[in-house]
Coordinates of C-alpha atoms in Angstrom, one line a residue:
X4 CA 0.0 0.2 -0.2
X5 CA 2.4 2.4 0.7
X6 CA 4.1 2.0 -3.1
X7 CA 1.1 2.8 -4.7
X8 CA 0.6 5.8 -2.4
X9 CA 3.7 7.4 -3.3
X10 CA 3.1 6.0 -6.8
X11 CA 0.1 8.2 -6.5
X12 CA 1.1 11.6 -4.6
X13 CA 4.2 11.3 -7.7
X14 CA 1.7 11.3 -10.3
X15 CA -1.6 13.1 -8.9
X16 CA -0.4 15.7 -6.7
X17 CA 2.9 16.6 -7.9
X18 CA 1.8 15.9 -11.4
X19 CA 5.4 14.7 -12.3
X20 CA 5.7 12.2 -15.4
X21 CA 8.6 10.0 -14.4
X22 CA 8.6 6.2 -14.2
X23 CA 8.1 4.7 -10.9
X24 CA 8.7 1.2 -10.2
X25 CA 10.1 -0.9 -7.3
X26 CA 12.5 -3.7 -6.8
X27 CA 11.8 -7.5 -5.7
X28 CA 14.6 -9.1 -3.7
X29 CA 14.1 -12.3 -5.1
X30 CA 15.7 -15.5 -4.4
X31 CA 15.8 -17.5 -7.2
X32 CA 14.3 -21.4 -6.5
X33 CA 16.0 -23.9 -8.1
X34 CA 14.9 -27.6 -7.9
X35 CA 17.0 -29.7 -5.9
X36 CA 16.8 -32.4 -8.6
X37 CA 15.2 -31.7 -11.9
X38 CA 13.7 -35.1 -12.4
X39 CA 11.6 -35.1 -9.5
X40 CA 8.6 -33.6 -10.1
X41 CA 7.8 -32.3 -6.0
X42 CA 11.2 -30.5 -6.5
X43 CA 9.8 -28.8 -9.7
X44 CA 6.5 -28.3 -7.7
X45 CA 8.4 -26.7 -4.6
X46 CA 10.9 -24.3 -6.9
X47 CA 7.4 -23.2 -8.6
X48 CA 5.5 -22.8 -5.4
X49 CA 8.7 -20.8 -4.0
X50 CA 8.8 -18.3 -7.1
X51 CA 4.7 -17.9 -6.9
X52 CA 4.6 -17.3 -2.9
X53 CA 7.7 -15.1 -3.0
X54 CA 6.4 -13.0 -6.3
X55 CA 2.8 -13.3 -6.1
X56 CA 2.0 -12.0 -3.0
X57 CA 3.5 -8.1 -3.9
X58 CA 3.2 -8.7 -8.2
X59 CA -0.3 -9.8 -8.5
X60 CA -1.6 -7.0 -6.6
X61 CA 0.8 -4.7 -7.9
X62 CA 1.2 -5.6 -12.1
X63 CA -2.1 -8.1 -12.6
X64 CA -4.5 -6.4 -10.0
X65 CA -5.3 -9.8 -8.8
X66 CA -5.8 -11.1 -5.5
X67 CA -2.7 -12.7 -3.6
X68 CA -2.8 -16.4 -4.9
X69 CA -4.9 -18.9 -3.0
X70 CA -1.9 -21.3 -2.2
X71 CA -0.6 -18.4 -0.2
X72 CA -4.0 -17.6 1.6
X73 CA -4.3 -21.0 3.0
X74 CA -0.6 -21.6 3.8
X75 CA -0.8 -22.6 7.9
X76 CA 0.4 -20.2 10.1
X77 CA 0.7 -17.3 7.5
X78 CA -0.8 -14.2 9.2
X79 CA -1.8 -13.1 5.4
X80 CA -5.3 -12.1 4.9
X81 CA -7.2 -11.6 1.3
X82 CA -6.8 -8.1 0.3
X83 CA -10.4 -6.7 -0.1
X84 CA -11.6 -5.3 -3.8
X85 CA -10.8 -1.6 -2.9
X86 CA -7.1 -2.3 -2.0
X87 CA -6.8 -4.5 -5.2
X88 CA -8.1 -1.6 -7.1
X89 CA -6.2 1.1 -5.0
X90 CA -2.5 -1.1 -6.1
X91 CA -3.1 -2.3 -9.3
X92 CA -1.3 0.0 -12.2
X93 CA 1.2 1.6 -9.7
X94 CA 4.5 0.0 -11.4
X95 CA 5.0 1.6 -14.7
X96 CA 8.3 -0.3 -15.2

């Protein structure tokens, strides 16, 4: 939400036409064994989880992935539609 607020302030309040982006600190998940479907699935889930939590609302205007929301002992609740709408499209690059 903070990124989206700054983006809107920069564009709407200041009227600046420059581009705004953000950097993800993603540790690329590599399967331990390329021949095991469980390792491939785990690497894919890691990428989806780490990037999807931030990227889905910002870039795609979508809810967090259902897998992330269903993860036990994770303090993550679904975003209200208003927040998804507020954050969507606030990354220019």
